[in-house]
mmCIF file of C-alpha atoms in Angstrom:
data_model
loop_
_atom_site.group_PDB
_atom_site.id
_atom_site.type_symbol
_atom_site.label_atom_id
_atom_site.label_comp_id
_atom_site.label_asym_id
_atom_site.label_seq_id
_atom_site.Cartn_x
_atom_site.Cartn_y
_atom_site.Cartn_z
ATOM 1 C CA MET A 20 -70.190 -31.253 -77.709
ATOM 2 C CA THR A 21 -69.517 -34.942 -77.278
ATOM 3 C CA ALA A 22 -70.572 -37.097 -74.361
ATOM 4 C CA GLN A 23 -68.469 -38.949 -71.876
ATOM 5 C CA HIS A 24 -69.528 -42.574 -72.108
ATOM 6 C CA HIS A 25 -68.521 -46.077 -71.262
ATOM 7 C CA PHE A 26 -68.697 -49.164 -73.408
ATOM 8 C CA PRO A 27 -70.748 -52.155 -72.257
ATOM 9 C CA PRO A 28 -68.760 -54.883 -70.492
ATOM 10 C CA ALA A 29 -66.773 -56.983 -72.964
ATOM 11 C CA GLY A 30 -69.042 -59.998 -72.350
ATOM 12 C CA PHE A 31 -72.011 -58.068 -73.805
ATOM 13 C CA THR A 32 -70.591 -57.841 -77.322
ATOM 14 C CA GLY A 33 -71.574 -60.409 -79.918
ATOM 15 C CA ASP A 34 -74.404 -62.880 -80.211
ATOM 16 C CA ALA A 35 -76.148 -64.428 -77.281
ATOM 17 C CA LYS A 36 -76.658 -68.189 -77.309
ATOM 18 C CA PRO A 37 -79.642 -69.474 -79.314
ATOM 19 C CA TYR A 38 -82.786 -69.997 -77.276
ATOM 20 C CA VAL A 39 -83.086 -73.680 -76.300
ATOM 21 C CA GLY A 40 -86.130 -73.569 -74.034
ATOM 22 C CA GLY A 41 -86.951 -72.693 -70.454
ATOM 23 C CA ASP A 42 -86.681 -69.218 -68.945
ATOM 24 C CA PRO A 43 -85.602 -66.902 -71.806
ATOM 25 C CA TYR A 44 -84.087 -64.487 -69.280
ATOM 26 C CA ALA A 45 -81.840 -67.145 -67.707
ATOM 27 C CA ASP A 46 -78.896 -66.112 -69.913
ATOM 28 C CA TYR A 47 -79.812 -62.426 -70.240
ATOM 29 C CA ARG A 48 -76.807 -60.161 -69.785
ATOM 30 C CA THR A 49 -77.112 -57.080 -67.614
ATOM 31 C CA ALA A 50 -75.205 -54.949 -65.116
ATOM 32 C CA ASP A 51 -75.766 -52.453 -62.305
ATOM 33 C CA PHE A 52 -75.828 -49.032 -63.965
ATOM 34 C CA PRO A 53 -75.616 -46.259 -61.313
ATOM 35 C CA PHE A 54 -77.520 -43.791 -63.486
ATOM 36 C CA THR A 55 -80.712 -45.885 -63.264
ATOM 37 C CA ARG A 56 -81.431 -44.195 -59.925
ATOM 38 C CA TYR A 57 -82.674 -41.285 -62.028
ATOM 39 C CA ALA A 58 -86.181 -41.304 -63.475
ATOM 40 C CA ASP A 59 -86.861 -42.542 -67.005
ATOM 41 C CA LEU A 60 -87.518 -39.420 -69.084
ATOM 42 C CA ALA A 61 -88.871 -41.653 -71.863
ATOM 43 C CA ASP A 62 -91.596 -43.107 -69.629
ATOM 44 C CA ARG A 63 -94.955 -43.327 -71.391
ATOM 45 C CA ARG A 64 -96.646 -42.171 -68.189
ATOM 46 C CA LEU A 65 -94.859 -38.818 -68.642
ATOM 47 C CA GLY A 66 -96.107 -38.564 -72.222
ATOM 48 C CA ALA A 67 -93.094 -39.933 -74.097
ATOM 49 C CA GLY A 68 -93.579 -41.410 -77.537
ATOM 50 C CA VAL A 69 -91.773 -42.890 -80.527
ATOM 51 C CA ILE A 70 -93.063 -40.494 -83.150
ATOM 52 C CA ALA A 71 -91.355 -41.857 -86.277
ATOM 53 C CA ALA A 72 -89.010 -44.519 -87.627
ATOM 54 C CA ASN A 73 -87.610 -45.105 -91.087
ATOM 55 C CA ASP A 74 -88.473 -48.826 -90.968
ATOM 56 C CA GLU A 75 -90.487 -51.118 -88.678
ATOM 57 C CA PHE A 76 -91.072 -54.035 -91.014
ATOM 58 C CA PHE A 77 -90.920 -56.829 -88.424
ATOM 59 C CA ALA A 78 -91.867 -55.126 -85.128
ATOM 60 C CA HIS A 79 -93.417 -51.789 -84.215
ATOM 61 C CA ARG A 80 -91.375 -48.827 -82.997
ATOM 62 C CA GLU A 81 -93.818 -48.151 -80.137
ATOM 63 C CA ASN A 82 -92.589 -51.291 -78.350
ATOM 64 C CA LEU A 83 -89.394 -49.426 -77.441
ATOM 65 C CA LEU A 84 -91.136 -47.541 -74.633
ATOM 66 C CA VAL A 85 -93.393 -50.248 -73.195
ATOM 67 C CA PRO A 86 -92.779 -49.990 -69.421
ATOM 68 C CA GLU A 87 -92.677 -53.751 -68.781
ATOM 69 C CA ARG A 88 -89.692 -55.853 -69.782
ATOM 70 C CA ALA A 89 -89.832 -57.509 -73.190
ATOM 71 C CA GLU A 90 -91.644 -60.845 -73.487
ATOM 72 C CA PHE A 91 -90.694 -63.784 -75.685
ATOM 73 C CA ASP A 92 -93.012 -66.363 -77.209
ATOM 74 C CA PRO A 93 -91.007 -68.908 -79.238
ATOM 75 C CA GLU A 94 -94.159 -70.100 -81.062
ATOM 76 C CA HIS A 95 -95.421 -66.671 -82.148
ATOM 77 C CA PHE A 96 -94.907 -66.209 -85.894
ATOM 78 C CA GLY A 97 -96.761 -63.944 -88.293
ATOM 79 C CA HIS A 98 -96.938 -63.361 -92.043
ATOM 80 C CA LYS A 99 -93.599 -61.527 -92.005
ATOM 81 C CA GLY A 100 -91.730 -63.928 -89.722
ATOM 82 C CA LYS A 101 -91.023 -64.175 -85.997
ATOM 83 C CA VAL A 102 -93.052 -61.679 -83.978
ATOM 84 C CA MET A 103 -90.753 -59.878 -81.541
ATOM 85 C CA ASP A 104 -91.551 -57.589 -78.619
ATOM 86 C CA GLY A 105 -89.429 -54.654 -79.713
ATOM 87 C CA TRP A 106 -88.554 -52.490 -82.717
ATOM 88 C CA GLU A 107 -87.151 -54.555 -85.595
ATOM 89 C CA THR A 108 -86.258 -53.485 -89.116
ATOM 90 C CA ARG A 109 -85.730 -55.538 -92.260
ATOM 91 C CA ARG A 110 -82.255 -56.718 -93.317
ATOM 92 C CA ARG A 111 -80.386 -54.106 -95.317
ATOM 93 C CA ARG A 112 -78.834 -55.014 -98.638
ATOM 94 C CA GLY A 113 -76.152 -53.485 -100.807
ATOM 95 C CA ALA A 114 -76.527 -51.771 -104.161
ATOM 96 C CA SER A 115 -75.667 -54.688 -106.434
ATOM 97 C CA ALA A 116 -74.662 -58.326 -106.706
ATOM 98 C CA ASP A 117 -71.051 -57.208 -106.723
ATOM 99 C CA HIS A 118 -71.629 -55.241 -103.487
ATOM 100 C CA PRO A 119 -74.421 -57.070 -101.607
ATOM 101 C CA TRP A 120 -73.453 -55.681 -98.218
ATOM 102 C CA PRO A 121 -74.780 -52.437 -96.677
ATOM 103 C CA THR A 122 -72.378 -49.517 -96.560
ATOM 104 C CA ALA A 123 -70.756 -48.262 -93.376
ATOM 105 C CA GLU A 124 -73.168 -45.311 -93.378
ATOM 106 C CA ASP A 125 -76.357 -47.353 -93.723
ATOM 107 C CA HIS A 126 -78.507 -47.330 -90.584
ATOM 108 C CA ASP A 127 -82.067 -47.284 -89.285
ATOM 109 C CA TRP A 128 -83.446 -44.641 -86.954
ATOM 110 C CA ALA A 129 -86.320 -43.814 -84.616
ATOM 111 C CA LEU A 130 -87.339 -40.421 -83.227
ATOM 112 C CA ILE A 131 -88.326 -40.298 -79.558
ATOM 113 C CA ARG A 132 -90.141 -37.463 -77.820
ATOM 114 C CA LEU A 133 -89.140 -37.383 -74.161
ATOM 115 C CA GLY A 134 -92.053 -37.319 -71.745
ATOM 116 C CA ALA A 135 -90.306 -34.658 -69.693
ATOM 117 C CA PRO A 136 -87.422 -32.574 -71.082
ATOM 118 C CA GLY A 137 -84.271 -32.724 -69.027
ATOM 119 C CA VAL A 138 -80.595 -33.520 -68.588
ATOM 120 C CA ILE A 139 -79.764 -37.100 -69.549
ATOM 121 C CA ARG A 140 -77.490 -39.059 -67.205
ATOM 122 C CA GLY A 141 -77.583 -42.484 -68.862
ATOM 123 C CA ILE A 142 -79.217 -44.562 -71.579
ATOM 124 C CA VAL A 143 -80.004 -48.274 -71.727
ATOM 125 C CA VAL A 144 -80.427 -49.865 -75.157
ATOM 126 C CA ASP A 145 -81.962 -53.235 -74.325
ATOM 127 C CA THR A 146 -81.694 -56.034 -76.913
ATOM 128 C CA ALA A 147 -83.586 -58.637 -74.852
ATOM 129 C CA HIS A 148 -84.455 -61.714 -76.968
ATOM 130 C CA PHE A 149 -82.673 -60.311 -80.017
ATOM 131 C CA ARG A 150 -79.962 -62.944 -79.942
ATOM 132 C CA GLY A 151 -78.742 -63.025 -83.550
ATOM 133 C CA ASN A 152 -80.817 -60.206 -85.044
ATOM 134 C CA TYR A 153 -79.658 -57.240 -82.930
ATOM 135 C CA PRO A 154 -77.787 -54.256 -84.471
ATOM 136 C CA GLN A 155 -74.018 -54.391 -84.778
ATOM 137 C CA ALA A 156 -73.792 -50.958 -83.144
ATOM 138 C CA VAL A 157 -76.002 -48.130 -81.881
ATOM 139 C CA SER A 158 -75.709 -44.379 -81.497
ATOM 140 C CA VAL A 159 -77.956 -41.815 -79.819
ATOM 141 C CA GLU A 160 -78.343 -38.096 -80.483
ATOM 142 C CA GLY A 161 -80.310 -35.440 -78.625
ATOM 143 C CA ALA A 162 -82.033 -32.231 -79.743
ATOM 144 C CA ARG A 163 -83.891 -29.369 -78.108
ATOM 145 C CA VAL A 164 -86.921 -28.209 -80.062
ATOM 146 C CA ALA A 165 -89.694 -26.107 -78.552
ATOM 147 C CA GLY A 166 -93.363 -26.946 -78.864
ATOM 148 C CA SER A 167 -94.661 -30.115 -80.489
ATOM 149 C CA PRO A 168 -92.602 -30.566 -83.660
ATOM 150 C CA SER A 169 -93.551 -33.026 -86.378
ATOM 151 C CA PRO A 170 -91.083 -35.667 -87.588
ATOM 152 C CA GLU A 171 -90.437 -33.534 -90.669
ATOM 153 C CA GLU A 172 -89.593 -30.526 -88.518
ATOM 154 C CA LEU A 173 -87.232 -32.589 -86.358
ATOM 155 C CA LEU A 174 -85.414 -33.881 -89.427
ATOM 156 C CA ALA A 175 -85.011 -30.424 -90.951
ATOM 157 C CA ASP A 176 -81.495 -29.196 -91.664
ATOM 158 C CA ASP A 177 -81.702 -26.384 -89.113
ATOM 159 C CA VAL A 178 -82.180 -28.722 -86.127
ATOM 160 C CA LYS A 179 -78.969 -29.243 -84.160
ATOM 161 C CA TRP A 180 -78.368 -32.806 -82.959
ATOM 162 C CA THR A 181 -75.823 -33.460 -80.193
ATOM 163 C CA THR A 182 -74.098 -36.838 -79.863
ATOM 164 C CA LEU A 183 -74.950 -38.499 -76.552
ATOM 165 C CA VAL A 184 -73.745 -42.011 -77.394
ATOM 166 C CA PRO A 185 -71.284 -42.307 -80.292
ATOM 167 C CA ARG A 186 -71.498 -45.290 -82.596
ATOM 168 C CA THR A 187 -70.722 -48.179 -80.242
ATOM 169 C CA PRO A 188 -70.867 -51.994 -80.624
ATOM 170 C CA VAL A 189 -73.584 -53.718 -78.594
ATOM 171 C CA GLY A 190 -74.430 -57.261 -77.603
ATOM 172 C CA GLY A 191 -77.485 -59.353 -78.261
ATOM 173 C CA HIS A 192 -79.952 -60.293 -75.489
ATOM 174 C CA ALA A 193 -78.368 -57.720 -73.172
ATOM 175 C CA ALA A 194 -78.941 -54.430 -71.374
ATOM 176 C CA ASN A 195 -76.367 -52.184 -73.046
ATOM 177 C CA GLY A 196 -75.818 -49.183 -70.767
ATOM 178 C CA PHE A 197 -74.151 -45.862 -71.559
ATOM 179 C CA ALA A 198 -73.389 -43.115 -69.047
ATOM 180 C CA VAL A 199 -73.905 -39.627 -70.501
ATOM 181 C CA SER A 200 -72.354 -36.347 -69.371
ATOM 182 C CA VAL A 201 -73.738 -33.506 -71.450
ATOM 183 C CA GLU A 202 -75.051 -30.588 -69.387
ATOM 184 C CA GLN A 203 -77.834 -29.607 -71.743
ATOM 185 C CA ARG A 204 -81.616 -29.869 -71.695
ATOM 186 C CA PHE A 205 -83.050 -32.140 -74.390
ATOM 187 C CA THR A 206 -86.600 -32.664 -75.631
ATOM 188 C CA HIS A 207 -86.068 -35.338 -78.327
ATOM 189 C CA LEU A 208 -83.731 -38.225 -79.140
ATOM 190 C CA ARG A 209 -82.716 -39.981 -82.330
ATOM 191 C CA LEU A 210 -81.871 -43.653 -81.780
ATOM 192 C CA ASN A 211 -79.780 -45.146 -84.576
ATOM 193 C CA GLN A 212 -79.024 -48.811 -85.163
ATOM 194 C CA HIS A 213 -76.187 -49.716 -87.505
ATOM 195 C CA PRO A 214 -76.907 -51.138 -90.025
ATOM 196 C CA ASP A 215 -80.226 -52.766 -89.051
ATOM 197 C CA GLY A 216 -81.782 -55.214 -86.582
ATOM 198 C CA GLY A 217 -83.873 -55.153 -83.455
ATOM 199 C CA ILE A 218 -83.967 -53.343 -80.111
ATOM 200 C CA ALA A 219 -86.430 -54.397 -77.418
ATOM 201 C CA ARG A 220 -86.538 -51.391 -75.077
ATOM 202 C CA LEU A 221 -85.055 -47.914 -74.635
ATOM 203 C CA ARG A 222 -84.642 -46.288 -71.226
ATOM 204 C CA VAL A 223 -83.463 -42.687 -70.855
ATOM 205 C CA HIS A 224 -82.500 -41.835 -67.288
ATOM 206 C CA GLY A 225 -82.035 -38.244 -66.201
ATOM 207 C CA GLU A 226 -83.227 -35.170 -64.327
ATOM 208 C CA VAL A 227 -86.373 -33.322 -65.366
ATOM 209 C CA VAL A 228 -85.786 -29.631 -66.140
ATOM 210 C CA PRO A 229 -89.208 -27.952 -66.357
ATOM 211 C CA ASP A 230 -89.993 -24.788 -68.301
ATOM 212 C CA PRO A 231 -90.114 -22.018 -65.660
ATOM 213 C CA ALA A 232 -92.492 -19.951 -67.791
ATOM 214 C CA TRP A 233 -95.001 -22.822 -67.761
ATOM 215 C CA LEU A 234 -94.795 -23.244 -63.979
ATOM 216 C CA ALA A 235 -95.165 -19.493 -63.477
ATOM 217 C CA ALA A 236 -98.284 -19.495 -65.639
ATOM 218 C CA LEU A 237 -99.753 -22.368 -63.607
ATOM 219 C CA GLY A 238 -99.229 -20.500 -60.338
ATOM 220 C CA THR A 239 -100.224 -23.271 -57.939
ATOM 221 C CA PHE A 240 -99.022 -26.733 -58.971
ATOM 222 C CA ASP A 241 -97.699 -30.005 -57.570
ATOM 223 C CA VAL A 242 -94.163 -28.999 -56.542
ATOM 224 C CA VAL A 243 -92.960 -32.589 -55.973
ATOM 225 C CA ALA A 244 -94.335 -34.064 -59.224
ATOM 226 C CA LEU A 245 -91.748 -35.673 -61.473
ATOM 227 C CA GLU A 246 -93.012 -33.815 -64.556
ATOM 228 C CA ASN A 247 -92.527 -30.489 -62.727
ATOM 229 C CA GLY A 248 -88.951 -31.231 -61.680
ATOM 230 C CA GLY A 249 -89.444 -33.053 -58.384
ATOM 231 C CA ARG A 250 -87.237 -36.018 -57.562
ATOM 232 C CA ALA A 251 -87.224 -38.946 -55.140
ATOM 233 C CA GLU A 252 -83.675 -38.698 -53.760
ATOM 234 C CA ASP A 253 -83.608 -41.663 -51.404
ATOM 235 C CA ALA A 254 -85.818 -44.207 -49.661
ATOM 236 C CA SER A 255 -85.515 -46.708 -46.841
ATOM 237 C CA ASN A 256 -86.722 -49.669 -48.901
ATOM 238 C CA LEU A 257 -87.194 -50.381 -52.610
ATOM 239 C CA PHE A 258 -87.910 -54.090 -52.396
ATOM 240 C CA TYR A 259 -91.069 -54.174 -54.511
ATOM 241 C CA SER A 260 -91.106 -50.908 -56.453
ATOM 242 C CA PRO A 261 -89.258 -47.604 -56.994
ATOM 243 C CA ALA A 262 -89.963 -44.534 -54.887
ATOM 244 C CA THR A 263 -90.290 -42.492 -58.100
ATOM 245 C CA ASN A 264 -93.685 -44.159 -58.616
ATOM 246 C CA THR A 265 -95.111 -41.869 -55.918
ATOM 247 C CA ILE A 266 -94.543 -38.732 -58.030
ATOM 248 C CA GLN A 267 -95.634 -40.081 -61.433
ATOM 249 C CA PRO A 268 -98.546 -38.394 -63.244
ATOM 250 C CA GLY A 269 -102.088 -39.487 -62.549
ATOM 251 C CA ARG A 270 -103.359 -42.083 -60.116
ATOM 252 C CA ALA A 271 -101.938 -45.575 -59.835
ATOM 253 C CA ARG A 272 -103.920 -48.101 -61.883
ATOM 254 C CA VAL A 273 -102.422 -51.281 -60.378
ATOM 255 C CA MET A 274 -100.382 -52.075 -57.282
ATOM 256 C CA HIS A 275 -97.038 -52.251 -59.077
ATOM 257 C CA GLU A 276 -97.441 -48.565 -59.982
ATOM 258 C CA CYS A 277 -97.235 -47.711 -56.268
ATOM 259 C CA TRP A 278 -94.350 -47.718 -53.756
ATOM 260 C CA GLU A 279 -94.467 -50.801 -51.568
ATOM 261 C CA THR A 280 -91.892 -51.997 -49.022
ATOM 262 C CA ARG A 281 -91.154 -55.437 -47.661
ATOM 263 C CA ARG A 282 -92.771 -56.423 -44.347
ATOM 264 C CA ARG A 283 -90.899 -55.114 -41.326
ATOM 265 C CA ARG A 284 -90.143 -57.353 -38.357
ATOM 266 C CA ASP A 285 -88.657 -54.627 -36.167
ATOM 267 C CA GLN A 286 -89.802 -51.398 -34.491
ATOM 268 C CA GLY A 287 -88.656 -49.102 -37.327
ATOM 269 C CA ASN A 288 -90.504 -47.388 -40.153
ATOM 270 C CA ASP A 289 -90.040 -46.667 -43.865
ATOM 271 C CA TRP A 290 -89.617 -43.321 -45.636
ATOM 272 C CA ILE A 291 -88.915 -41.445 -48.873
ATOM 273 C CA ARG A 292 -86.963 -38.192 -49.177
ATOM 274 C CA TYR A 293 -87.733 -35.818 -52.051
ATOM 275 C CA ARG A 294 -86.166 -32.751 -53.658
ATOM 276 C CA LEU A 295 -88.845 -30.303 -54.804
ATOM 277 C CA ALA A 296 -88.893 -28.463 -58.140
ATOM 278 C CA ALA A 297 -87.226 -25.481 -56.394
ATOM 279 C CA GLN A 298 -87.815 -23.435 -53.262
ATOM 280 C CA CYS A 299 -91.575 -23.114 -52.942
ATOM 281 C CA GLU A 300 -94.420 -22.328 -50.598
ATOM 282 C CA ILE A 301 -96.587 -25.377 -49.844
ATOM 283 C CA ARG A 302 -100.250 -24.933 -48.872
ATOM 284 C CA ALA A 303 -101.863 -28.372 -49.221
ATOM 285 C CA LEU A 304 -100.974 -32.018 -49.719
ATOM 286 C CA GLU A 305 -102.399 -35.389 -50.724
ATOM 287 C CA ILE A 306 -101.387 -38.921 -49.765
ATOM 288 C CA ASP A 307 -103.000 -41.518 -52.004
ATOM 289 C CA THR A 308 -103.077 -45.264 -51.242
ATOM 290 C CA ALA A 309 -104.939 -46.237 -54.452
ATOM 291 C CA TYR A 310 -104.748 -50.000 -55.175
ATOM 292 C CA LEU A 311 -102.972 -50.697 -51.896
ATOM 293 C CA LYS A 312 -105.801 -52.593 -50.250
ATOM 294 C CA GLY A 313 -103.974 -54.943 -47.891
ATOM 295 C CA ASN A 314 -100.550 -53.306 -48.102
ATOM 296 C CA ALA A 315 -101.277 -49.637 -47.421
ATOM 297 C CA ALA A 316 -99.228 -47.882 -44.748
ATOM 298 C CA GLY A 317 -101.033 -47.656 -41.415
ATOM 299 C CA TRP A 318 -99.989 -44.090 -40.601
ATOM 300 C CA ALA A 319 -97.940 -41.361 -42.238
ATOM 301 C CA THR A 320 -96.183 -38.105 -41.406
ATOM 302 C CA VAL A 321 -94.916 -35.442 -43.821
ATOM 303 C CA SER A 322 -91.970 -33.176 -43.011
ATOM 304 C CA VAL A 323 -90.223 -30.434 -44.979
ATOM 305 C CA LYS A 324 -87.066 -28.329 -44.824
ATOM 306 C CA ASP A 325 -85.639 -25.317 -46.611
ATOM 307 C CA ALA A 326 -82.048 -26.122 -47.549
ATOM 308 C CA GLU A 327 -81.798 -22.998 -49.732
ATOM 309 C CA ASP A 328 -82.172 -20.769 -46.692
ATOM 310 C CA GLY A 329 -79.214 -22.099 -44.742
ATOM 311 C CA GLY A 330 -81.096 -25.190 -43.607
ATOM 312 C CA ASP A 331 -79.543 -28.585 -43.054
ATOM 313 C CA GLY A 332 -78.818 -30.292 -46.389
ATOM 314 C CA GLY A 333 -78.579 -33.738 -44.812
ATOM 315 C CA ASP A 334 -80.955 -35.685 -42.589
ATOM 316 C CA GLY A 335 -81.557 -32.917 -40.040
ATOM 317 C CA GLY A 336 -83.543 -29.693 -40.001
ATOM 318 C CA TRP A 337 -86.958 -31.215 -40.715
ATOM 319 C CA THR A 338 -90.218 -29.533 -39.715
ATOM 320 C CA GLU A 339 -93.289 -31.732 -39.424
ATOM 321 C CA VAL A 340 -96.255 -30.325 -41.365
ATOM 322 C CA LEU A 341 -98.524 -33.370 -41.103
ATOM 323 C CA PRO A 342 -98.427 -35.208 -37.760
ATOM 324 C CA ARG A 343 -98.720 -38.971 -37.658
ATOM 325 C CA THR A 344 -102.086 -39.569 -39.316
ATOM 326 C CA ARG A 345 -104.094 -42.741 -39.882
ATOM 327 C CA LEU A 346 -104.342 -43.814 -43.518
ATOM 328 C CA GLN A 347 -107.119 -45.861 -45.097
ATOM 329 C CA PRO A 348 -106.511 -48.463 -47.813
ATOM 330 C CA ASP A 349 -107.230 -47.535 -51.450
ATOM 331 C CA THR A 350 -108.068 -43.934 -50.492
ATOM 332 C CA ASN A 351 -106.918 -40.437 -51.434
ATOM 333 C CA HIS A 352 -106.296 -38.342 -48.293
ATOM 334 C CA ARG A 353 -106.311 -34.520 -48.563
ATOM 335 C CA PHE A 354 -104.932 -32.029 -46.058
ATOM 336 C CA VAL A 355 -104.879 -28.218 -46.043
ATOM 337 C CA LEU A 356 -101.948 -26.877 -44.035
ATOM 338 C CA PRO A 357 -102.755 -24.381 -41.249
ATOM 339 C CA ALA A 358 -100.260 -21.939 -42.778
ATOM 340 C CA PRO A 359 -98.071 -21.984 -45.902
ATOM 341 C CA VAL A 360 -94.557 -23.367 -45.400
ATOM 342 C CA VAL A 361 -91.410 -22.657 -47.426
ATOM 343 C CA ALA A 362 -89.386 -25.714 -48.437
ATOM 344 C CA THR A 363 -86.924 -27.210 -50.924
ATOM 345 C CA HIS A 364 -87.194 -30.820 -49.679
ATOM 346 C CA ALA A 365 -89.915 -33.064 -48.312
ATOM 347 C CA ARG A 366 -90.044 -36.403 -46.552
ATOM 348 C CA VAL A 367 -92.881 -38.848 -46.038
ATOM 349 C CA ASP A 368 -92.576 -41.421 -43.238
ATOM 350 C CA ILE A 369 -94.920 -44.387 -43.186
ATOM 351 C CA TYR A 370 -95.600 -46.561 -40.134
ATOM 352 C CA PRO A 371 -94.635 -49.243 -39.802
ATOM 353 C CA ASP A 372 -94.315 -50.395 -43.423
ATOM 354 C CA GLY A 373 -96.470 -51.013 -46.511
ATOM 355 C CA GLY A 374 -96.741 -48.265 -49.074
ATOM 356 C CA ILE A 375 -98.411 -45.298 -50.707
ATOM 357 C CA SER A 376 -99.252 -44.759 -54.353
ATOM 358 C CA ARG A 377 -98.833 -40.982 -54.674
ATOM 359 C CA LEU A 378 -97.676 -37.925 -52.744
ATOM 360 C CA ARG A 379 -98.833 -34.513 -53.959
ATOM 361 C CA LEU A 380 -97.603 -31.210 -52.525
ATOM 362 C CA PHE A 381 -99.482 -28.192 -53.835
ATOM 363 C CA GLY A 382 -97.916 -24.755 -53.763
ATOM 364 C CA SER A 383 -96.094 -22.129 -55.796
ATOM 365 C CA LEU A 384 -92.527 -21.032 -56.368
ATOM 366 C CA THR A 385 -90.985 -18.394 -54.152
ATOM 367 C CA GLU A 386 -89.141 -15.532 -55.829
ATOM 368 C CA GLN A 387 -85.870 -17.281 -54.979
ATOM 369 C CA GLY A 388 -87.118 -20.580 -56.373
ATOM 370 C CA SER A 389 -88.335 -18.955 -59.591
ATOM 371 C CA THR A 390 -84.964 -17.249 -60.097
ATOM 372 C CA HIS A 391 -83.116 -20.523 -59.510
ATOM 373 C CA LEU A 392 -85.231 -22.412 -62.044
ATOM 374 C CA SER A 393 -84.960 -19.676 -64.673
ATOM 375 C CA THR A 394 -81.188 -19.469 -64.284
ATOM 376 C CA ARG A 395 -80.722 -23.247 -64.585
ATOM 377 C CA HIS A 396 -83.068 -23.430 -67.567
ATOM 378 C CA GLN A 397 -81.040 -20.747 -69.341
ATOM 379 C CA GLU A 398 -77.698 -22.370 -68.477
ATOM 380 C CA LEU A 399 -78.888 -25.662 -69.973
ATOM 381 C CA GLY A 400 -79.854 -24.039 -73.254
ATOM 382 C CA GLY A 401 -83.481 -23.148 -72.529
#
């Protein structure tokens, strides 16, 4: 199965201008890719990793998944040459003096384990600061392999790789984006650069598809967590940080790992709407304001609805399960609900503005929710 895709804008192809000083991002080429509203399945916080590469002579493969944007220090040189914040391979050469050029098939590759298996909606191959040493083209393949396979197992002949991005020209010092439309669940990617060069960052945006057998074995779990299939669908304000931060694993370690809104100057309030892993029964919740010491929300409410049971799929039909409650800065707040509540969606409202670092909703799948997850998992290849 091949993927539907789009080529980067024509202005992205070819070299960027040489760096001449000042802000290195001043001439960086990028675009608004709609698929970036989905979570990054290759986020290190989810457990993603670059587990192998055929060559990393100039710069380490692990740089591909660093969450921050690539940095550039024009004075930083090492024993092998310019030190770059990305994955960079040596220059390929041909077989002889008569044929000094690499063949059309020559390429370098890196194997990426997704932090959370899922359906991929778009990929960004970022060549930031690789102005004349980026690959001529890239391609991306996906595979579904159970367990924790080694690089050797992933490269075995019996592993089926599906093309997500066919071999496509890219530009230097640019965010090269590719929309993907392959309705399958993937666990691993193979990033290829043709014939050689450097890539700063890789982002893999998509929808988490959890293993229903794992969730069933857990019993009670966080039904809104990103790694379990939860999703932040919409939010009132994303000025400082994405709403997806609130359902990342673990506690926030710094303020930029939270969700923080701009300061309001009206009588409104801010909110996030979530889709849960599936229909579930919620029994307890947490609202954490870790590292939000002067910017924590003052109060919060939590509401839910069950859209799978004929409920309103839009902005109506909400039932409040946590009334407006005072929040403390840099504090984890825990609440046991008076009675379990069935839901497919949740919403947290903060008053009047500020932010939270995490929302946790603890519960278990209903029979209907378990059936839905199992069916989707099977349809996507298991």
